[in-house]
GROMACS .gro file of C-alpha atoms in nm:
model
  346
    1UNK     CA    1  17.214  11.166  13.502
    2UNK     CA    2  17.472  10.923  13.360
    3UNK     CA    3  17.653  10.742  13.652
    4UNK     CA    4  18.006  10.776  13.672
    5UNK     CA    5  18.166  10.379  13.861
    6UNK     CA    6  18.487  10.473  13.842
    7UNK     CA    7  18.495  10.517  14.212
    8UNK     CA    8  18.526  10.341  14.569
    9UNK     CA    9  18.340  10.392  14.878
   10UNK     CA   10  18.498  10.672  15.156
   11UNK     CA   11  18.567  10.525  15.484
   12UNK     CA   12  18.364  10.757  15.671
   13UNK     CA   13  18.365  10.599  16.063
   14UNK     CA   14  18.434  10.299  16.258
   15UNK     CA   15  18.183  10.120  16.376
   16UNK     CA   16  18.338   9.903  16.603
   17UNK     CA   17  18.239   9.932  16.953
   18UNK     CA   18  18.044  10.202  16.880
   19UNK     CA   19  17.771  10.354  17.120
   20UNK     CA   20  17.458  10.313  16.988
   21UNK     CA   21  17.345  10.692  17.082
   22UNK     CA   22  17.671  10.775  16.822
   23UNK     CA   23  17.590  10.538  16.551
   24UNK     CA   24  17.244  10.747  16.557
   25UNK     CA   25  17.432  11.050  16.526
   26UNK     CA   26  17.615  10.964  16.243
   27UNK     CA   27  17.318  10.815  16.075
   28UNK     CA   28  17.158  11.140  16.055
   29UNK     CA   29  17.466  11.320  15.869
   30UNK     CA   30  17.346  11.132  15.588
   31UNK     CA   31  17.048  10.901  15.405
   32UNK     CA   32  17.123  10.524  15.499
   33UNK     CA   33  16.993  10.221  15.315
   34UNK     CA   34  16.716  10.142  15.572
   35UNK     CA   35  16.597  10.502  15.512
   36UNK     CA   36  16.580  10.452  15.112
   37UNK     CA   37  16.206  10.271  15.116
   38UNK     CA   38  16.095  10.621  15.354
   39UNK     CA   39  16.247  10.849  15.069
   40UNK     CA   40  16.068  10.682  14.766
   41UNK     CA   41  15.812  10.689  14.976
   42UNK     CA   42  15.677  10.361  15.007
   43UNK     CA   43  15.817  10.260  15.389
   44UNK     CA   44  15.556  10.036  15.597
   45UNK     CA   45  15.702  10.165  15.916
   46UNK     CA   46  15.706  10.526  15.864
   47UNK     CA   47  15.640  10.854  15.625
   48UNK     CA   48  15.908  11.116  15.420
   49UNK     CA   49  15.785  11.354  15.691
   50UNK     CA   50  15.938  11.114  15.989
   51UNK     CA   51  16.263  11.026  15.825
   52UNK     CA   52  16.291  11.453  15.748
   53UNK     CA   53  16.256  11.501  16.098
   54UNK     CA   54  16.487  11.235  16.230
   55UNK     CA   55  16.751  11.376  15.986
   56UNK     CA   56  16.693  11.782  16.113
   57UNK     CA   57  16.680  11.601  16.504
   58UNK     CA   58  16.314  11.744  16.568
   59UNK     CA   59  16.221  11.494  16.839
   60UNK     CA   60  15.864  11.402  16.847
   61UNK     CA   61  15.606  11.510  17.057
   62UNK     CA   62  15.534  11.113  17.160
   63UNK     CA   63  15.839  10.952  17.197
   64UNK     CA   64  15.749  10.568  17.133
   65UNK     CA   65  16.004  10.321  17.197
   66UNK     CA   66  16.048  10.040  16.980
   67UNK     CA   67  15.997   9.663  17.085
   68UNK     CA   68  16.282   9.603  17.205
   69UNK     CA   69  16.271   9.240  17.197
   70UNK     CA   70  16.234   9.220  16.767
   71UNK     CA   71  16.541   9.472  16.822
   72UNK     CA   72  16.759   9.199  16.989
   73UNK     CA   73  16.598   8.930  16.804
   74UNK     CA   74  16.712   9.098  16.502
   75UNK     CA   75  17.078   9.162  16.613
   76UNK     CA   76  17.095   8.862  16.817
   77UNK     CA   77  17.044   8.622  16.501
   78UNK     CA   78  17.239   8.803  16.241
   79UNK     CA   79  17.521   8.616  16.279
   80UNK     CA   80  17.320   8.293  16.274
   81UNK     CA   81  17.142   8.390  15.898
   82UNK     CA   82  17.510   8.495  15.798
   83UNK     CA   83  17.618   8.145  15.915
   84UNK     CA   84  17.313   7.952  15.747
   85UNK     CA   85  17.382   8.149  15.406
   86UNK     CA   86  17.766   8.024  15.449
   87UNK     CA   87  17.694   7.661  15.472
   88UNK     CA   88  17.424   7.702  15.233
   89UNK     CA   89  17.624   7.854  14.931
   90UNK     CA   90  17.962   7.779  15.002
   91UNK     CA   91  18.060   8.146  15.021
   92UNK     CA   92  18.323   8.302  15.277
   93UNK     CA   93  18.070   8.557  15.457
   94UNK     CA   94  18.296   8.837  15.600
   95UNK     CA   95  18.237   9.133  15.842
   96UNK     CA   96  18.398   9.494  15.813
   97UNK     CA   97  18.253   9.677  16.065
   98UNK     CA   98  18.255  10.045  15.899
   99UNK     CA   99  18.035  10.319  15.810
  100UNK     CA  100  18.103  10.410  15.450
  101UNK     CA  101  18.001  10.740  15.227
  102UNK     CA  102  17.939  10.766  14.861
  103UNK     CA  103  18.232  11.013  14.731
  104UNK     CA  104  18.037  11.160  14.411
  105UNK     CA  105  17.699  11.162  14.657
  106UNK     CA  106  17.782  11.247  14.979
  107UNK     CA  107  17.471  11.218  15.136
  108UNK     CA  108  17.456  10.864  15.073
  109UNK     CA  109  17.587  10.618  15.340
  110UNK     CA  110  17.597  10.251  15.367
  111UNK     CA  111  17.649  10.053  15.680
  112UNK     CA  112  17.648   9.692  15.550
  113UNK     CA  113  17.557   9.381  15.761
  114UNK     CA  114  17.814   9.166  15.615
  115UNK     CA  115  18.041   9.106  15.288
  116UNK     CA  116  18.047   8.800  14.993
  117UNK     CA  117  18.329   8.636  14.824
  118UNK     CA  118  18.215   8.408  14.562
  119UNK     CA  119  18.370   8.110  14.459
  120UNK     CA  120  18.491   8.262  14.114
  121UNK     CA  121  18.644   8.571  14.371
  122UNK     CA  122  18.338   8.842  14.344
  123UNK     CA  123  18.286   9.037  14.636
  124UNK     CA  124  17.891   9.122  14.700
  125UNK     CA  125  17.732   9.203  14.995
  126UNK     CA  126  17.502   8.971  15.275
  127UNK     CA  127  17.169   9.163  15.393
  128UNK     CA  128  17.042   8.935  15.695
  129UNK     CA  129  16.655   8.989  15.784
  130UNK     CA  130  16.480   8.804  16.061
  131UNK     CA  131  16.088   8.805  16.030
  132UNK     CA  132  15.739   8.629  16.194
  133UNK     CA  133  15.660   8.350  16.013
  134UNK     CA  134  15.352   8.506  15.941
  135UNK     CA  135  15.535   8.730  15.668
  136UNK     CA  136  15.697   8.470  15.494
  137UNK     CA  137  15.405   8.490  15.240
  138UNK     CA  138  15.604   8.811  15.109
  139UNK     CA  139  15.882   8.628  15.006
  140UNK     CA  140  15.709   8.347  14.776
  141UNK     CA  141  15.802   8.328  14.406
  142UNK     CA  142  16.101   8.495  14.439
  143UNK     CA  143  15.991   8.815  14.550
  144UNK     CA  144  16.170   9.057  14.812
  145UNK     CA  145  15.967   9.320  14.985
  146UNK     CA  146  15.993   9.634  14.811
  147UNK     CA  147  16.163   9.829  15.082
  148UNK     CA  148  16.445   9.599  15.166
  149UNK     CA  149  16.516   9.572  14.772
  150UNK     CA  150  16.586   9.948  14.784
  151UNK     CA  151  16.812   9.914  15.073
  152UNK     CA  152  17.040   9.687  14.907
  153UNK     CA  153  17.003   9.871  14.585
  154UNK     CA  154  17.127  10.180  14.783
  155UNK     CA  155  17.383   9.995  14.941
  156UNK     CA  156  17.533   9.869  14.616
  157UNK     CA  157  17.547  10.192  14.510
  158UNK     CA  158  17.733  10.377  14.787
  159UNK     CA  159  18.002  10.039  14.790
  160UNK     CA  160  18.024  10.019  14.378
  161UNK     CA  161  17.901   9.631  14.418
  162UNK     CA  162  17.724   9.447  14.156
  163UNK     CA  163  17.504   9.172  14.350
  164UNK     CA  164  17.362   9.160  14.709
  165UNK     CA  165  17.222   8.796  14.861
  166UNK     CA  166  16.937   8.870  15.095
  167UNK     CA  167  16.878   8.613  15.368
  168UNK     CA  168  16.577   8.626  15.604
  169UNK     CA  169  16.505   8.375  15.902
  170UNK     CA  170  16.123   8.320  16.010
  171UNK     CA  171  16.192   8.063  16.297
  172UNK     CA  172  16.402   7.793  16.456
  173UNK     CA  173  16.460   7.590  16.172
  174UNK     CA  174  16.654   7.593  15.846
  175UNK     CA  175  16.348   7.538  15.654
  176UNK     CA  176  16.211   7.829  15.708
  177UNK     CA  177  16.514   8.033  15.614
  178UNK     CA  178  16.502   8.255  15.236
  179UNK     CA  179  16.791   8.383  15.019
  180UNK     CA  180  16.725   8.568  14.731
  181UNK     CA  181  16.978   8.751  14.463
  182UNK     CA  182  16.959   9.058  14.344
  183UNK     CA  183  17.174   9.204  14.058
  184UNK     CA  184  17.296   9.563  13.994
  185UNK     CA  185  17.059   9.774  13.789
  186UNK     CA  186  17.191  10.118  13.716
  187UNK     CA  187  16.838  10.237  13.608
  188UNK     CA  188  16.672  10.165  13.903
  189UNK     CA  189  16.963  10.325  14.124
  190UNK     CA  190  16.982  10.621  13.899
  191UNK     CA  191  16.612  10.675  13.988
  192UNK     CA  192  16.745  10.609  14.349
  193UNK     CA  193  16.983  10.853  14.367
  194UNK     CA  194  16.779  11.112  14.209
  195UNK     CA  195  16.508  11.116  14.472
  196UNK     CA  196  16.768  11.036  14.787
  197UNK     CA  197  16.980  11.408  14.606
  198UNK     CA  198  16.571  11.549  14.603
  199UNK     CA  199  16.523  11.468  14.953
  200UNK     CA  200  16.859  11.595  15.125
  201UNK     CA  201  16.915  11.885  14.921
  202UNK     CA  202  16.548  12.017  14.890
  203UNK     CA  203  16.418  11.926  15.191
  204UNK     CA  204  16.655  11.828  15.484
  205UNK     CA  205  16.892  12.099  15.396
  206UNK     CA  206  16.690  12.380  15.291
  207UNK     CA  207  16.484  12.292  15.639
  208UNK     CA  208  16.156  12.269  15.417
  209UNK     CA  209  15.919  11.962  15.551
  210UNK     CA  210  15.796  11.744  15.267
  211UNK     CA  211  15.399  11.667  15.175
  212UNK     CA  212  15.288  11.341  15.324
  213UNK     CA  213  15.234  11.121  15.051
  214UNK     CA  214  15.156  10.769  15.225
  215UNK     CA  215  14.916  10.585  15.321
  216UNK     CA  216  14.656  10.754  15.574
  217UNK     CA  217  14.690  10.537  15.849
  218UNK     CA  218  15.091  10.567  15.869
  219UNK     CA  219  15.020  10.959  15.826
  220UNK     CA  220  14.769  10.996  16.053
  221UNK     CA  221  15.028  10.798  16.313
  222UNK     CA  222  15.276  11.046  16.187
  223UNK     CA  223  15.061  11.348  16.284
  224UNK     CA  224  14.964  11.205  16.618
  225UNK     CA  225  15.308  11.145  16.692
  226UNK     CA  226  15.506  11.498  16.656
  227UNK     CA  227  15.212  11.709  16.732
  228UNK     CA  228  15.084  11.520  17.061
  229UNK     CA  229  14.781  11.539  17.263
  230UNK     CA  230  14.498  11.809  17.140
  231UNK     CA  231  14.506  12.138  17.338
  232UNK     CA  232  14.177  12.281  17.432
  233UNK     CA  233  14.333  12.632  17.536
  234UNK     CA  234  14.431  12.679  17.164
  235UNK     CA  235  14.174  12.899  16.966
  236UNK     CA  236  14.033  12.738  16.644
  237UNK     CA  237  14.267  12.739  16.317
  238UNK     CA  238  14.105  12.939  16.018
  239UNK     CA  239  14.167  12.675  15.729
  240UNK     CA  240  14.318  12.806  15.423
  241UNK     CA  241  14.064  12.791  15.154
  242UNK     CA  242  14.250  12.513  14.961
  243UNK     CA  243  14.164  12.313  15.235
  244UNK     CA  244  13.810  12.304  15.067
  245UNK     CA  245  13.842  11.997  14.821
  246UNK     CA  246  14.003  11.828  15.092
  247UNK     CA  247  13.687  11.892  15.340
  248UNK     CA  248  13.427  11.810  15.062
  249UNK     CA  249  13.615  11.483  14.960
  250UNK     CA  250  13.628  11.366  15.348
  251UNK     CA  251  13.239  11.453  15.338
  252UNK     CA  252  13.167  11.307  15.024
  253UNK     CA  253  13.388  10.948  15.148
  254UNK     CA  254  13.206  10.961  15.473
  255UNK     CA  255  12.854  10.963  15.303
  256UNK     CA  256  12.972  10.642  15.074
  257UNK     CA  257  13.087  10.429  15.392
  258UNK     CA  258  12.776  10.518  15.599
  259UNK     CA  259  12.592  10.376  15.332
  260UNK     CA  260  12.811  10.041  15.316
  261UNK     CA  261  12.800  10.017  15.675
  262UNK     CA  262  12.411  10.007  15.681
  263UNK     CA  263  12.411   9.719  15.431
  264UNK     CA  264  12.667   9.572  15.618
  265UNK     CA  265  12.406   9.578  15.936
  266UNK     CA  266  12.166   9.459  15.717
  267UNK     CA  267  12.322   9.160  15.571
  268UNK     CA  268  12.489   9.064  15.907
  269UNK     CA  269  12.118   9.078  16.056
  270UNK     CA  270  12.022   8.867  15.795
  271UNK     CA  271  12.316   8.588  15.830
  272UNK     CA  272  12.213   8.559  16.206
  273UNK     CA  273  11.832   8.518  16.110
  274UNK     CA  274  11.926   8.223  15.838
  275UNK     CA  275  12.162   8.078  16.124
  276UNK     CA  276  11.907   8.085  16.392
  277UNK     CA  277  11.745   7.775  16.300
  278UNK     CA  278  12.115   7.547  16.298
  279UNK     CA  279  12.166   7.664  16.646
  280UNK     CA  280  11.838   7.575  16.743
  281UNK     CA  281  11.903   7.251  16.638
  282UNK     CA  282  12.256   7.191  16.764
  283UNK     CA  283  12.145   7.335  17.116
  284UNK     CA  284  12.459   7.300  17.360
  285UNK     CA  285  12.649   7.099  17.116
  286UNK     CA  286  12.991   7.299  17.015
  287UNK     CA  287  12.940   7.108  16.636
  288UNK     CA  288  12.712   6.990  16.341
  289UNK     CA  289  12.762   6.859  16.042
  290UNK     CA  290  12.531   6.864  15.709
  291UNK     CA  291  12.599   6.710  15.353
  292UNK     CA  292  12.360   6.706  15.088
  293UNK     CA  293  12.384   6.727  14.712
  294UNK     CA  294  12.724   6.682  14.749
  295UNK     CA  295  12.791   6.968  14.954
  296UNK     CA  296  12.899   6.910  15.332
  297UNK     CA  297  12.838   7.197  15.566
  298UNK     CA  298  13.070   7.199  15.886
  299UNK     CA  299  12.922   7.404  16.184
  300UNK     CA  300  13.100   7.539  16.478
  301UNK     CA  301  12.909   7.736  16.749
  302UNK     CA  302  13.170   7.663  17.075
  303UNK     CA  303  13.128   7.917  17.418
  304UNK     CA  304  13.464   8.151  17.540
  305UNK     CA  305  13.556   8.329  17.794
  306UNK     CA  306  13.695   8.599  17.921
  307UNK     CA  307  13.735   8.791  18.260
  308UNK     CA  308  13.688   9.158  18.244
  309UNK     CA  309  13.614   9.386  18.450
  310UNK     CA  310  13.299   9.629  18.408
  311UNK     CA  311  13.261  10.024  18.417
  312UNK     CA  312  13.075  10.010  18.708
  313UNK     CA  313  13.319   9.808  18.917
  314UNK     CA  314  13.599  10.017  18.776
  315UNK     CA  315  13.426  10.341  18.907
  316UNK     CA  316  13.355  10.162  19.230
  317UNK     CA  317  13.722  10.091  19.280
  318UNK     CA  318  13.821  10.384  19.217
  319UNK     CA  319  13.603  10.557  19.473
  320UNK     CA  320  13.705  10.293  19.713
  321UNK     CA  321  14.027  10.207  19.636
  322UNK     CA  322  14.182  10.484  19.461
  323UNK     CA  323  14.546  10.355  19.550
  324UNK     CA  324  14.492  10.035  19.347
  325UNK     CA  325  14.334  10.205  19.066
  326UNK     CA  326  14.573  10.432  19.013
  327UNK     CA  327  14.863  10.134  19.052
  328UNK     CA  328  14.702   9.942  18.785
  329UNK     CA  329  14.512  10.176  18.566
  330UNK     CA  330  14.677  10.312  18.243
  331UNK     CA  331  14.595  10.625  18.048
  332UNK     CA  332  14.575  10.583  17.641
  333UNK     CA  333  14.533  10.921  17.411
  334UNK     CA  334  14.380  10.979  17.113
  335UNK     CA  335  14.193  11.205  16.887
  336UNK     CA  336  13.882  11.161  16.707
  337UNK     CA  337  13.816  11.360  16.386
  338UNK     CA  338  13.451  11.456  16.267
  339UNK     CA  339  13.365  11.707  16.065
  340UNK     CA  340  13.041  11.933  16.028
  341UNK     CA  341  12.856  12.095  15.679
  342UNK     CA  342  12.695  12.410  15.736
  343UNK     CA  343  12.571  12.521  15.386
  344UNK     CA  344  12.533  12.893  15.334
  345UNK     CA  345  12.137  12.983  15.239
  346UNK     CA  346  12.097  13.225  14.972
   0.00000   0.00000   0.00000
């Protein structure tokens, strides 16, 4: 695939005073650059499988709803990490509030947080983040997290830009604020393309769900959320018999952990029978100290608390009190998975 950038980005839709509930719509016609990281694969928030059903509007069985709070923390302080980046660089940091559309790849779209004019005159684009501080570690030496580096990679390609600033905030203070460059690679958004063309044409058009590819816990969340609560009524599913390896793997993996988690019990039995002594010895002190040979030893052993409340009161109030219970009481689902051998005897 050479790429062809004699072109400019389509106008597709205003985005000024839009409804949210339309911006989603419009978001669906198309792959946007938030949805790039779920395409390649490699999103932390959600599977290929999800972002193929958001895009074919098959609602999901569980219908979480998001914090809302990081939602409006997010929004809330994009100006103010387009503002920081301004005084920081010197730049004029603009806003065009528009939903554009790649005219040689339709499916691509690109709704960009803000836009760059350099002192020289280059126009780039401004990607504001807002994170914890506890993910700042992700963005020492340099790097970017993978899946925000592929949505400004697709947005560079829908808008025919050569360099996007990313900004993220982690807190109140300028100190904790990041910026980080990234330049135009047409061998990396070739790739891009390729797989976002895969994706719309093979599997959101042609209505064919793709294989789950991610990690297991972000499938398994996947599964739990568009098929829902087990139903007991349904008769048991006859497996295919490719299913096998799968089956015998899970088996084999199961065996292998058992046996780590009994030396795990062993070893921790054996940390609390070396430690027994110390505590002896501190007795209801909350600290010790120990240096010998050059070595110090620092020993903490302090009570907490907590107030719960325990099965046996909770049944009681809800014999008693059954009003309050059921004011106060909150019902959680989930599924457990185990699976049984049965070998056939010849």
């Amino acid at each position: 695939m050479a790429l062809n950038l004699d072109y400019k980005p389509v106008e597709l839709v205003s985005t000024a005073g839009m409804a949210e509930e339309d911006w989603l719509d419009w978001r669906r016609k198309g792959i946007g650059g938030s949805d790039s990281a779920a395409v390649m694969g490699c999103s932390p928030f959600c599977t290929t499988r999800d972002l193929y059903y958001d895009k074919r509007g098959i609602a999901p069985a569980i219908r979480e709803e998001p914090n809302w709070v990081t939602l409006q923390v997010g929004h809330l302080l994009e100006p103010l990490v387009a503002e920081i980046f301004a005084r920081q660089t010197g730049y004029r940091v603009y806003q065009i509030q528009m939903m554009y559309r790649h005219p040689l790849y339709p499916f691509m779209q690109a709704d960009v947080d803000y836009f760059i004019e350099t002192d020289d005159g280059r126009h780039g684009i401004l990607e504001c983040k807002t994170s914890h501080p506890n993910n700042k570690a992700k963005w020492e030496n340099d790097a970017i997290p993978y899946n925000y580096e592929l949505q400004c990679r697709h947005y560079m390609a829908v808008m025919n830009l050569d360099f996007v600033w990313i900004a993220c905030l982690f807190s109140n203070s300028e100190s904790d604020f990041v910026k980080r460059y990234i330049e135009r690679d047409l061998d990396m958004e070739e790739e891009l393309i390729r797989n976002e063309q895969h994706f719309w044409e093979d599997y959101v058009q042609a209505g064919v769900e793709p294989p789950y590819t991610e990690d297991g816990d972000l499938v398994l969340a996947s599964l739990r959320k568009h098929y829902g609560p087990s139903d007991p009524e349904e008769p048991a599913v006859v497996l295919a018999p490719a299913l096998a390896a799968d089956l015998h793997l899970y088996v084999q993996l199961k065996a292998r952990k058992q046996e780590f988690d009994q030396k795990s019990r062993e070893a921790d039995k054996r940390m609390k029978e070396a430690i027994a002594p110390v505590l002896d010895a501190m007795g209801t002190a909350e600290r010790a100290t120990l240096s010998k040979d050059g070595v110090t030893y620092t020993v903490s052993y302090a009570s907490r608390y907590r107030h719960h409340i325990s099965k046996e009161s909770l049944e009681k109030l809800k014999l008693d009190q059954p009003e309050v219970y059921d004011a106060y009481a909150t019902v959680s689902e989930s599924r457990t998975c185990s699976v049984k051998v049965k070998e056939e005897t010849k």
